[in-house]
Coordinates of C-alpha atoms and ligand atoms in Angstrom, one line a residue:
M1 CA -40.2 31.3 17.9
C2 CA -39.0 28.4 16.5
G3 CA -39.9 26.1 13.0
I4 CA -41.2 22.7 14.1
V5 CA -42.1 19.9 11.9
G6 CA -43.1 16.7 12.5
Y7 CA -44.2 13.8 10.1
I8 CA -45.6 10.3 9.8
G9 CA -46.5 8.0 7.0
K10 CA -46.4 6.1 4.0
N11 CA -43.5 8.3 2.0
K12 CA -39.9 8.7 3.5
A13 CA -39.6 11.3 6.0
K14 CA -36.3 13.6 5.6
S15 CA -37.2 15.1 1.8
I16 CA -40.5 16.2 3.6
L17 CA -38.7 17.8 6.9
V18 CA -36.4 19.0 5.1
A19 CA -38.6 21.1 2.4
G20 CA -40.7 21.6 5.7
I21 CA -38.3 23.2 7.6
K22 CA -36.4 25.3 5.4
K23 CA -40.1 27.2 4.7
L24 CA -39.5 28.5 8.3
E25 CA -36.4 29.5 8.6
Y26 CA -37.0 33.1 8.6
R27 CA -38.5 32.0 12.3
G28 CA -34.9 31.7 13.5
Y29 CA -32.3 30.0 12.0
D30 CA -29.2 29.7 14.4
S31 CA -29.1 26.2 14.5
S32 CA -31.3 23.2 13.5
G33 CA -31.4 19.2 13.5
L34 CA -33.4 16.3 13.1
A35 CA -34.5 12.9 14.3
V36 CA -36.2 9.7 12.6
I37 CA -36.2 6.4 14.0
E38 CA -34.2 3.5 11.8
D39 CA -32.8 0.6 12.1
G40 CA -33.7 0.0 15.6
V41 CA -32.4 3.2 17.0
I42 CA -33.1 6.8 17.4
L43 CA -31.0 8.8 14.9
C44 CA -30.4 12.5 15.0
K45 CA -28.6 14.8 13.5
K46 CA -27.8 18.7 14.2
A47 CA -25.6 22.0 13.1
V48 CA -24.9 25.1 14.0
G49 CA -25.8 27.9 11.4
R50 CA -28.2 28.1 9.0
I51 CA -30.3 24.4 7.3
S52 CA -28.1 24.4 4.6
E53 CA -25.3 23.2 7.4
L54 CA -28.1 20.5 8.4
E55 CA -28.3 19.4 5.3
K56 CA -24.4 18.8 5.1
V57 CA -24.4 16.3 7.7
L58 CA -28.0 14.7 6.3
D59 CA -26.4 13.8 3.1
G60 CA -26.7 9.9 2.5
N61 CA -28.2 9.6 6.0
C62 CA -31.7 9.0 7.4
D63 CA -32.8 8.3 4.3
E64 CA -35.4 5.0 5.6
S65 CA -37.1 6.1 8.2
N66 CA -41.2 6.9 7.8
I67 CA -41.3 8.7 11.2
G68 CA -39.5 12.0 12.0
I69 CA -39.3 15.5 13.6
I70 CA -37.3 18.5 12.6
H71 CA -36.9 21.9 14.3
T72 CA -34.9 25.1 13.6
R73 CA -33.8 27.1 16.6
W74 CA -34.4 30.7 17.6
A75 CA -32.1 30.5 20.8
T76 CA -33.9 32.2 24.3
H77 CA -32.0 29.9 26.4
G78 CA -28.9 29.0 26.0
A79 CA -26.5 30.0 22.6
P80 CA -26.6 28.8 19.2
T81 CA -24.3 25.7 20.0
Y82 CA -24.4 21.9 18.7
K83 CA -25.8 20.6 22.3
N84 CA -28.0 23.6 22.8
A85 CA -29.8 22.8 19.0
H86 CA -32.9 20.5 18.8
P87 CA -33.9 17.6 18.7
H88 CA -33.6 16.7 22.2
V89 CA -32.9 13.4 23.4
D90 CA -33.5 11.4 27.0
C91 CA -30.2 9.4 29.0
A92 CA -31.5 6.1 27.1
N93 CA -31.4 8.0 24.2
K94 CA -35.0 6.7 23.1
I95 CA -36.8 9.5 23.2
A96 CA -36.7 12.5 20.9
L97 CA -38.3 16.2 21.6
V98 CA -38.1 19.4 19.4
H99 CA -40.3 22.2 20.9
N100 CA -41.1 25.9 20.5
G101 CA -41.6 28.2 23.5
I102 CA -40.8 29.1 26.4
I103 CA -40.5 27.2 30.0
E104 CA -40.8 28.8 33.1
N105 CA -39.5 26.6 36.0
Y106 CA -37.0 25.2 34.3
N107 CA -34.5 25.6 36.5
Y108 CA -35.9 24.2 39.2
L109 CA -37.1 20.9 37.0
K110 CA -33.3 20.5 35.6
T111 CA -32.6 20.8 39.7
K112 CA -35.5 17.9 40.5
L113 CA -34.0 15.5 37.4
Q114 CA -30.6 15.9 38.5
K115 CA -31.0 14.8 41.9
N116 CA -33.0 12.2 40.4
G117 CA -29.9 11.2 37.9
H118 CA -30.8 12.8 34.8
I119 CA -27.7 13.7 32.8
L120 CA -28.8 17.1 31.2
K121 CA -26.3 18.2 28.1
S122 CA -27.7 21.7 27.0
E123 CA -27.7 24.7 28.5
T124 CA -31.8 24.8 27.1
D125 CA -34.9 24.8 29.0
T126 CA -36.6 22.6 26.4
E127 CA -33.9 19.5 27.5
V128 CA -35.9 19.1 31.0
I129 CA -39.4 18.3 29.0
V130 CA -37.7 14.9 27.1
H131 CA -36.0 13.8 30.8
F132 CA -39.5 13.9 32.2
I133 CA -41.5 12.3 29.7
E134 CA -38.7 9.6 30.0
S135 CA -39.3 9.8 33.8
Y136 CA -42.8 9.1 33.8
Y137 CA -42.2 6.2 30.3
E138 CA -43.9 3.1 31.1
G139 CA -44.4 1.4 27.7
N140 CA -47.1 4.2 26.5
L141 CA -45.6 7.9 25.2
E142 CA -48.8 9.7 24.9
D143 CA -48.8 9.2 28.6
A144 CA -46.0 9.9 30.1
V145 CA -46.4 12.9 27.6
R146 CA -49.2 13.8 29.8
N147 CA -47.6 13.3 33.2
A148 CA -44.5 14.9 32.5
L149 CA -46.6 18.0 30.9
K150 CA -48.4 18.6 34.1
E151 CA -45.0 19.6 35.7
I152 CA -44.2 22.0 33.1
E153 CA -45.1 25.9 33.7
G154 CA -44.7 28.0 30.5
A155 CA -45.6 27.8 26.8
Y156 CA -45.0 25.1 24.6
G157 CA -45.5 23.4 21.0
L158 CA -44.1 19.7 20.9
A159 CA -43.2 17.1 19.0
I160 CA -41.8 14.1 20.4
I161 CA -41.5 10.5 19.3
H162 CA -40.1 6.8 20.9
L163 CA -37.7 4.1 19.7
D164 CA -40.0 1.5 21.2
E165 CA -43.3 3.0 19.7
P166 CA -42.1 3.8 15.7
E167 CA -45.1 3.3 14.9
K168 CA -46.6 6.6 17.0
L169 CA -46.1 10.6 16.8
V170 CA -46.6 12.8 19.6
A171 CA -47.3 16.2 19.7
A172 CA -48.9 18.7 22.8
R173 CA -49.7 22.6 22.3
H174 CA -49.7 25.4 25.4
G175 CA -48.8 29.0 24.6
S176 CA -47.3 28.0 21.0
P177 CA -48.8 27.4 18.1
L178 CA -49.0 24.1 16.7
I179 CA -51.3 22.5 13.6
I180 CA -51.7 19.2 12.4
G181 CA -51.6 18.9 8.3
I182 CA -53.8 15.3 7.2
G183 CA -52.8 13.7 4.4
N184 CA -53.6 10.6 3.1
E185 CA -51.8 7.7 4.5
E186 CA -49.7 10.7 6.1
Y187 CA -49.4 12.9 9.0
F188 CA -47.7 16.7 9.9
V189 CA -47.5 18.1 12.6
T190 CA -45.6 22.4 12.0
S191 CA -45.3 25.5 14.2
D192 CA -46.5 27.0 10.9
V193 CA -48.4 25.8 7.9
S194 CA -46.5 27.4 5.6
A195 CA -44.5 24.0 5.9
I196 CA -46.5 21.3 5.1
I197 CA -49.1 23.3 2.6
E198 CA -47.5 21.9 -0.2
Y199 CA -48.4 19.2 1.0
T200 CA -51.9 19.3 2.3
K201 CA -54.2 22.4 2.7
N202 CA -56.1 20.5 5.9
V203 CA -55.4 21.2 9.0
V204 CA -56.7 21.0 12.3
Y205 CA -55.3 23.8 14.9
L206 CA -54.4 22.3 18.2
D207 CA -55.8 24.4 21.1
D208 CA -53.7 25.2 24.7
G209 CA -53.9 21.8 26.7
E210 CA -54.9 19.7 24.0
L211 CA -52.7 16.3 22.6
V212 CA -52.3 14.4 19.6
V213 CA -51.6 10.8 19.0
L214 CA -50.7 10.3 15.5
T215 CA -50.3 7.1 13.2
K216 CA -50.0 7.4 9.8
D217 CA -53.6 5.9 9.6
S218 CA -54.8 8.0 12.6
M219 CA -55.2 10.7 14.9
K220 CA -56.1 10.6 18.1
T221 CA -56.9 14.2 20.1
T222 CA -57.5 14.7 23.8
D223 CA -56.9 17.4 26.6
I224 CA -53.7 16.9 29.3
D225 CA -56.5 14.4 30.8
S226 CA -56.5 11.9 28.0
L227 CA -60.5 13.4 27.8
P228 CA -61.0 12.8 23.6
I229 CA -61.1 16.3 21.9
S230 CA -63.3 16.3 18.7
K231 CA -61.8 18.7 16.2
R232 CA -62.8 20.4 13.1
I233 CA -60.9 20.1 9.9
E234 CA -60.1 23.3 8.3
E235 CA -58.8 24.6 4.8
I236 CA -55.9 26.8 4.1
Q237 CA -56.9 29.2 2.2
W238 CA -53.2 31.1 1.6
D239 CA -50.2 30.5 -1.0
V240 CA -47.5 29.1 0.7
N241 CA -45.4 33.1 0.1
Q242 CA -48.5 34.6 2.1
V243 CA -48.3 32.0 5.0
Q244 CA -44.9 32.6 6.2
K245 CA -46.5 36.2 6.6
S246 CA -49.4 34.8 8.4
G247 CA -51.5 36.3 5.4
Y248 CA -50.4 39.7 6.1
E249 CA -48.5 41.8 2.8
H250 CA -45.4 42.0 4.0
F251 CA -43.8 41.5 7.2
M252 CA -43.8 44.8 8.9
L253 CA -46.9 44.5 9.3
K254 CA -46.7 41.0 10.5
E255 CA -44.4 42.0 13.1
I256 CA -46.4 45.5 14.2
Y257 CA -49.7 43.2 14.5
E258 CA -47.3 40.4 16.6
Q259 CA -46.4 43.0 19.3
P260 CA -49.3 42.1 22.2
Q261 CA -48.1 38.7 21.9
T262 CA -44.0 39.5 21.9
L263 CA -44.7 42.0 24.6
R264 CA -46.5 39.0 26.8
D265 CA -43.2 36.8 25.5
T266 CA -41.0 39.9 26.6
M267 CA -42.6 39.8 30.4
L268 CA -42.9 35.4 30.3
G269 CA -41.7 34.3 33.3
R270 CA -40.4 37.9 35.0
F271 CA -42.0 38.6 37.8
T272 CA -43.6 36.6 41.0
T273 CA -46.8 35.6 40.8
D274 CA -48.3 38.6 42.8
N275 CA -45.7 41.3 40.8
S276 CA -43.7 41.7 43.6
V277 CA -40.8 40.5 42.0
V278 CA -38.7 41.3 39.0
R279 CA -37.0 38.2 37.8
L280 CA -34.4 38.8 35.5
G281 CA -32.1 35.4 34.7
G282 CA -29.8 37.8 33.0
L283 CA -28.9 39.5 36.0
Q284 CA -29.5 36.9 38.5
D285 CA -25.7 36.7 39.6
K286 CA -25.5 40.6 39.2
C287 CA -26.9 41.9 42.0
E288 CA -23.8 43.5 43.5
L289 CA -22.5 44.7 41.1
L290 CA -25.4 46.6 39.8
R291 CA -25.8 47.5 43.4
S292 CA -22.5 49.3 43.4
I293 CA -23.5 51.1 40.1
N294 CA -24.0 55.0 40.1
R295 CA -24.1 56.5 36.4
S296 CA -25.5 54.6 33.8
V297 CA -24.4 55.9 29.8
I298 CA -26.8 54.2 27.0
V299 CA -25.1 53.2 23.4
A300 CA -27.3 52.5 20.5
C301 CA -28.3 52.9 17.1
G302 CA -31.4 54.2 15.4
T303 CA -34.4 52.9 16.5
S304 CA -32.4 51.3 19.4
W305 CA -30.9 54.9 20.3
H306 CA -34.6 56.2 20.8
A307 CA -35.8 53.4 23.0
G308 CA -32.1 54.0 25.1
L309 CA -34.0 57.9 25.7
I310 CA -36.8 56.5 27.2
G311 CA -34.8 54.2 29.2
E312 CA -33.1 57.0 29.9
Y313 CA -36.3 59.0 30.9
M314 CA -37.5 55.6 33.6
L315 CA -33.4 55.3 35.3
E316 CA -33.8 59.0 36.3
E317 CA -37.4 59.3 37.2
L318 CA -38.1 56.4 38.8
M319 CA -34.4 55.0 39.9
G320 CA -32.8 58.6 40.4
M321 CA -29.9 57.1 38.5
P322 CA -27.6 59.8 36.2
V323 CA -27.9 58.6 32.4
E324 CA -26.4 59.9 29.6
V325 CA -27.3 58.3 25.9
E326 CA -25.1 58.3 23.2
Y327 CA -24.8 57.3 19.7
A328 CA -22.8 54.1 19.3
S329 CA -20.3 56.0 17.1
E330 CA -19.7 58.9 18.5
F331 CA -18.8 57.2 21.9
R332 CA -16.6 54.8 20.4
Y333 CA -14.2 57.8 19.0
R334 CA -14.7 60.2 21.9
D335 CA -12.4 59.1 24.3
P336 CA -15.4 59.1 27.2
I337 CA -14.9 59.2 30.5
I338 CA -15.8 56.2 32.2
E339 CA -15.9 55.8 36.0
K340 CA -15.4 53.0 38.0
N341 CA -19.1 52.9 38.8
T342 CA -20.7 53.6 35.4
M343 CA -22.3 50.8 33.8
I344 CA -22.5 50.8 30.1
I345 CA -25.8 49.6 28.6
A346 CA -25.9 48.3 24.9
I347 CA -29.1 48.0 23.2
S348 CA -29.4 46.1 19.7
Q349 CA -32.6 43.9 17.8
S350 CA -29.4 42.0 16.1
G351 CA -27.0 42.4 18.6
E352 CA -24.6 42.7 15.8
T353 CA -24.2 46.5 15.1
A354 CA -21.0 47.4 14.3
D355 CA -20.6 50.6 16.0
T356 CA -22.8 49.3 19.1
L357 CA -20.2 46.5 19.2
A358 CA -17.1 49.0 19.1
A359 CA -18.9 50.9 21.8
I360 CA -18.9 48.2 24.2
R361 CA -15.6 47.2 23.4
E362 CA -14.0 50.5 24.0
A363 CA -16.2 50.5 27.5
K364 CA -15.1 47.4 28.5
R365 CA -11.5 48.7 27.6
K366 CA -11.7 51.4 30.2
G367 CA -13.6 48.9 33.0
A368 CA -17.2 49.2 32.7
V369 CA -19.4 47.3 33.3
V370 CA -21.3 46.2 30.1
L371 CA -25.5 44.8 30.2
A372 CA -26.7 44.4 27.0
I373 CA -30.9 44.5 25.3
C374 CA -30.4 42.1 22.6
N375 CA -32.5 40.3 20.4
V376 CA -30.5 38.0 19.1
V377 CA -29.5 35.1 21.6
G378 CA -25.3 34.2 21.1
S379 CA -24.9 37.9 18.6
S380 CA -21.9 39.6 19.3
I381 CA -22.8 42.1 21.7
A382 CA -24.7 39.4 23.8
R383 CA -21.7 37.2 23.9
E384 CA -19.6 39.9 24.7
S385 CA -21.1 41.9 27.3
D386 CA -20.8 41.6 31.4
C387 CA -25.0 40.2 31.7
G388 CA -28.3 41.2 29.6
I389 CA -31.8 41.3 29.2
F390 CA -32.8 39.3 25.8
L391 CA -36.2 40.6 24.0
H392 CA -37.7 36.9 23.3
A393 CA -39.4 39.6 20.1
G394 CA -38.8 35.9 18.3
P395 CA -36.5 37.4 14.7
E396 CA -37.5 40.6 13.2
I397 CA -37.3 40.4 9.4
G398 CA -38.6 43.4 8.0
V399 CA -36.0 46.6 8.6
A400 CA -37.5 48.6 9.8
S401 CA -37.7 47.9 14.0
T402 CA -40.7 47.9 15.0
K403 CA -41.9 44.8 17.9
A404 CA -38.2 45.0 18.4
F405 CA -38.7 48.7 19.9
T406 CA -41.6 47.8 21.7
S407 CA -39.9 45.2 23.7
Q408 CA -36.8 47.1 24.2
I409 CA -39.2 49.6 26.5
V410 CA -40.7 46.9 28.1
S411 CA -36.9 45.1 28.9
L412 CA -35.6 49.0 29.8
F413 CA -38.6 49.7 32.3
L414 CA -37.9 45.2 33.6
L415 CA -34.7 46.4 34.4
T416 CA -35.8 49.7 35.9
M417 CA -38.1 48.0 38.3
H418 CA -35.1 45.5 39.2
L419 CA -32.3 47.9 40.0
R420 CA -35.1 49.4 42.5
Q421 CA -35.8 46.1 43.7
I422 CA -32.2 45.0 44.4
S423 CA -31.2 49.1 45.9
G424 CA -34.3 48.7 48.6
K425 CA -36.1 51.5 46.4
A426 CA -39.3 49.8 46.0
T427 CA -42.1 50.0 47.1
D428 CA -45.8 49.7 47.0
L429 CA -45.9 51.6 43.2
D430 CA -43.9 49.0 41.9
K431 CA -46.6 46.4 42.0
E432 CA -49.0 49.3 40.2
L433 CA -46.8 49.7 37.4
V434 CA -46.4 45.9 37.2
K435 CA -50.2 45.9 36.7
K436 CA -50.1 49.1 34.8
L437 CA -47.0 46.9 32.2
K438 CA -49.3 43.7 32.1
E439 CA -52.2 45.9 30.6
V440 CA -50.3 47.0 28.0
P441 CA -50.4 44.2 25.6
S442 CA -53.9 44.2 25.3
Q443 CA -54.2 47.9 24.9
V444 CA -51.5 47.6 22.1
Q445 CA -54.5 45.4 20.1
S446 CA -57.1 48.2 20.9
I447 CA -55.1 50.6 19.0
F448 CA -55.3 48.2 15.9
N449 CA -59.1 49.1 15.6
N450 CA -58.1 52.7 14.1
D451 CA -56.2 51.2 11.3
K452 CA -58.9 51.9 9.1
K453 CA -58.8 55.4 10.0
I454 CA -54.4 55.9 10.1
K455 CA -55.1 54.2 6.3
E456 CA -57.6 57.0 5.6
I457 CA -55.0 59.8 7.0
S458 CA -52.1 57.7 5.1
R459 CA -53.9 58.4 2.0
I460 CA -53.6 61.9 2.0
Y461 CA -50.8 62.8 3.6
K462 CA -48.8 60.2 1.6
D463 CA -47.8 62.9 -1.0
S464 CA -45.7 65.2 1.4
S465 CA -42.6 65.9 0.8
N466 CA -41.6 66.5 4.0
I467 CA -43.5 65.7 7.6
L468 CA -42.8 66.9 11.5
Y469 CA -42.9 64.7 14.6
L470 CA -43.2 66.9 18.0
G471 CA -43.0 66.0 21.6
R472 CA -42.0 66.5 25.2
G473 CA -40.6 64.0 27.9
Y474 CA -41.5 60.5 27.2
N475 CA -43.2 61.7 23.5
Y476 CA -40.4 63.0 22.6
P477 CA -38.1 59.9 21.5
V478 CA -41.1 58.3 19.7
A479 CA -41.1 61.5 18.0
L480 CA -37.8 61.2 17.0
E481 CA -39.0 57.3 15.9
G482 CA -42.0 57.8 14.1
A483 CA -39.8 60.4 11.9
L484 CA -37.5 58.1 11.2
K485 CA -40.1 54.8 10.4
L486 CA -41.3 57.4 7.8
K487 CA -38.1 58.2 6.4
E488 CA -36.8 54.7 6.0
I489 CA -39.9 52.6 4.5
S490 CA -41.9 55.9 2.9
Y491 CA -38.7 58.1 1.8
I492 CA -40.5 60.9 2.6
H493 CA -38.3 63.3 4.8
A494 CA -39.4 63.8 8.2
E495 CA -38.3 65.1 11.1
G496 CA -38.6 64.5 15.0
Y497 CA -38.2 67.7 17.6
P498 CA -38.7 68.0 21.1
A499 CA -42.0 70.3 20.5
A500 CA -40.8 73.5 22.7
E501 CA -37.8 73.6 20.2
M502 CA -39.9 74.3 17.4
K503 CA -40.2 77.9 18.4
H504 CA -35.9 77.9 18.3
G505 CA -36.2 78.1 14.4
P506 CA -37.5 75.0 12.5
I507 CA -41.1 76.4 12.9
A508 CA -40.0 78.6 9.7
L509 CA -40.9 75.3 8.2
V510 CA -44.1 75.5 8.8
D511 CA -47.1 76.5 6.5
K512 CA -50.0 75.0 4.8
N513 CA -48.5 72.0 2.4
M514 CA -46.2 71.1 6.1
P515 CA -48.2 68.4 7.9
V516 CA -47.4 67.6 11.8
V517 CA -47.5 65.1 13.7
F518 CA -48.1 65.8 17.3
I519 CA -47.8 63.2 20.2
A520 CA -50.1 64.9 22.6
T521 CA -50.9 62.1 25.1
K522 CA -52.4 63.7 28.8
D523 CA -49.2 64.0 31.3
A524 CA -47.6 66.8 33.3
T525 CA -46.9 68.6 29.8
Y526 CA -50.2 68.5 27.8
S527 CA -51.1 71.6 28.5
K528 CA -48.1 73.2 26.9
I529 CA -48.3 70.4 23.9
L530 CA -51.9 72.2 23.5
S531 CA -50.0 76.1 22.9
N532 CA -47.6 74.4 20.7
I533 CA -50.6 72.7 18.7
E534 CA -51.6 76.2 18.6
E535 CA -48.5 78.0 17.1
I536 CA -48.7 75.3 14.5
R537 CA -52.0 76.3 13.4
A538 CA -51.5 80.2 13.4
R539 CA -48.6 78.6 10.9
G540 CA -51.5 76.6 9.0
G541 CA -49.7 73.8 9.5
K542 CA -52.3 70.6 9.1
V543 CA -52.2 69.0 12.5
I544 CA -53.1 65.1 13.1
A545 CA -52.5 64.3 16.6
I546 CA -51.6 61.3 18.9
A547 CA -54.4 61.9 22.0
S548 CA -55.8 59.7 25.4
E549 CA -58.8 58.6 25.0
G550 CA -61.4 60.6 26.1
D551 CA -59.7 64.1 25.3
S552 CA -62.3 65.9 23.2
E553 CA -60.4 69.2 23.8
I554 CA -57.5 68.2 21.1
S555 CA -60.7 67.3 18.2
K556 CA -61.4 70.8 18.3
M557 CA -58.5 72.1 17.8
V558 CA -56.4 69.4 14.8
E559 CA -57.4 68.1 11.4
H560 CA -57.1 64.8 12.7
V561 CA -57.2 62.9 16.4
L562 CA -55.5 58.8 16.9
Y563 CA -56.5 58.0 20.1
I564 CA -54.5 55.8 22.7
P565 CA -55.5 54.2 25.7
E566 CA -54.0 55.8 28.6
T567 CA -51.0 54.3 30.8
V568 CA -48.3 55.4 33.3
D569 CA -46.3 58.3 31.3
A570 CA -42.8 55.6 31.1
L571 CA -45.1 52.9 29.1
T572 CA -47.1 55.8 26.9
P573 CA -44.1 55.1 24.4
I574 CA -45.4 51.5 23.2
L575 CA -48.9 52.8 23.0
S576 CA -48.0 56.2 21.2
V577 CA -46.0 54.4 18.9
I578 CA -48.1 52.2 17.2
P579 CA -50.4 54.4 15.3
L580 CA -47.1 56.1 14.0
Q581 CA -45.3 52.6 12.7
L582 CA -48.7 52.0 11.1
L583 CA -49.0 55.7 9.5
S584 CA -45.9 55.2 7.5
Y585 CA -46.5 51.9 6.8
H586 CA -49.5 52.2 5.1
M587 CA -47.7 55.8 3.1
A588 CA -44.9 53.6 2.4
V589 CA -47.4 50.9 0.6
M590 CA -49.4 53.5 -1.2
R591 CA -46.1 54.9 -2.7
G592 CA -45.0 51.3 -4.2
C593 CA -42.2 51.5 -1.9
D594 CA -40.6 48.1 -0.7
V595 CA -41.5 48.4 3.0
D596 CA -39.7 44.8 4.2
K597 CA -35.9 45.7 2.2
P598 CA -36.3 49.9 2.1
R599 CA -33.4 51.2 -0.5
N600 CA -30.1 51.5 1.1
L601 CA -30.9 50.2 4.0
A602 CA -29.5 46.6 5.8
K603 CA -31.3 44.9 8.6
S604 CA -28.0 44.5 10.4
V605 CA -25.5 47.4 9.9
T606 CA -22.6 45.4 10.7
V607 CA -19.9 47.7 9.1
E608 CA -18.8 51.0 10.1
Ligands
LIG1 C1 -34.3 50.8 12.5 O1 -35.5 50.6 12.0 C2 -33.2 51.0 11.7 N1 -33.6 49.3 11.1 C3 -32.4 51.2 11.9 O2 -32.2 52.2 12.5 C4 -31.5 50.6 13.5 O3 -32.9 50.2 14.8 C5 -30.4 50.3 14.1 O4 -29.8 50.3 13.1 C6 -29.5 49.3 14.8 O5 -29.9 48.2 14.9 P1 -29.5 47.2 16.6 O6 -31.5 47.4 17.0 O7 -29.6 46.1 15.3 O8 -28.3 47.6 16.4

């Protein structure tokens, strides 16, 4: 999820571009760059790190131009390095381009371009686009862009300039947001309105398959086949601060609601069209190695450790592989047993958690293969692992992890399917499982319809001192996760437990003041969990149940029911966690807590 700003108009471009991109830094901040047309050349300046690094490079440069593009990167393909930073240019240094999105067929396109003599310098998917535009350019930039985009599969929001047409800026959109700002003798292009709202509130939202040609006095919008399209000019109602959160009060709520999209992004480009093969770029040359693995140890912390427990159930149920899940902080100090065919799976959103990083170093010292599941490309854990899977979930700003957790589950599911395929265990069931996985994002979307009811339940229990979360099987780690969410943002003490374990002591806690959240979806242990609910009710506990749609039985037994769609057991956690994320969010807001930056916590625990 990168940030893009383009400008063409009566004013100097650089200050507008830099001020705008700084407002998008929350979208991605591992590298950045700017390109303008000045003194008859394309000037392209880049820097690794925060945008302040780019500002140093721009000092005294690029001050004269009235046209330019700028980009802040959230790496998906290729580490955050100078050569991977955008803008990317063609062989002749006459075209500059910035991109937000993921090109699925870039490997094939890169090979085709190189066969035709193009020199590509970066590891990014983006670079193939600017070289295709170059190969189609015959004096008209928008025509070249249209032809190039017909070769591209994937998601893009693009802004492009050409040295030979300095009075023109072309932008195109498919799958990634792109907005045109309309000023007085000036136009803006951006991936996020917060970048331009101080200059204009009059905008046009491009739709998929649309392309726009801007000059300082005109805007022409067409489809990919150059058919003119008329677009409605809208006025933005938000202020700058609201806009970065897309109108949500907190980043956490925005990230909860982003999950249908981020789940799709995690899956994007990772299946063949007939759902028969899972393609994981980060594992493609590791098949022999992975086939030799006969045991896995998952190391992680916090929410990622909960995802690891779900991964354990998946790998054991669907792959028949013995798996242990360890707190990274424990694993690193207990001289763990690592055999020749042991794989360590390190799960970390930030890729910088000190204990998890230390755990993989200890595992590598003992000769283990390390596979990382991370959200941040170029992070320490990603770089020090032998192979891995990136979440592609975009930056997670809220300290409480939400979208990363559900994307971790998808990534573990993809890994399990991949291991089944390369070990010859795949059957017709696998295509069915992939189909079920592809249904999940819209199922998550449907759960948001319960938000009003979740808020009402939150209001009833927001002053509780303690809350229990209980689940069985795949829903036991969800009980742990729901309790952690509540603890870390509302400061209410909460505990997650295997439902059957209550009888071995903790049920002594239960009385009429003890709300208990049961994740009680229809699975193999459903009848057992109904008995557990009866045990709690018999002691006066108030029960909130997360249940499967259509389950009218459970509603007779409990105070509140929140329904979720049914799916296969291994994917149920993605759905059953959503109401728990919202429950914790609303209680925290009602208690006046700082939801995005809870007390005592950091987004990435880079100390022991
Ligand atoms: C989760 O909401 C917390 N922010 C915390 O438990 C977090 O999951 C843990 O610190 C691990 O972080 P990582 O995934 O970046 O390694």
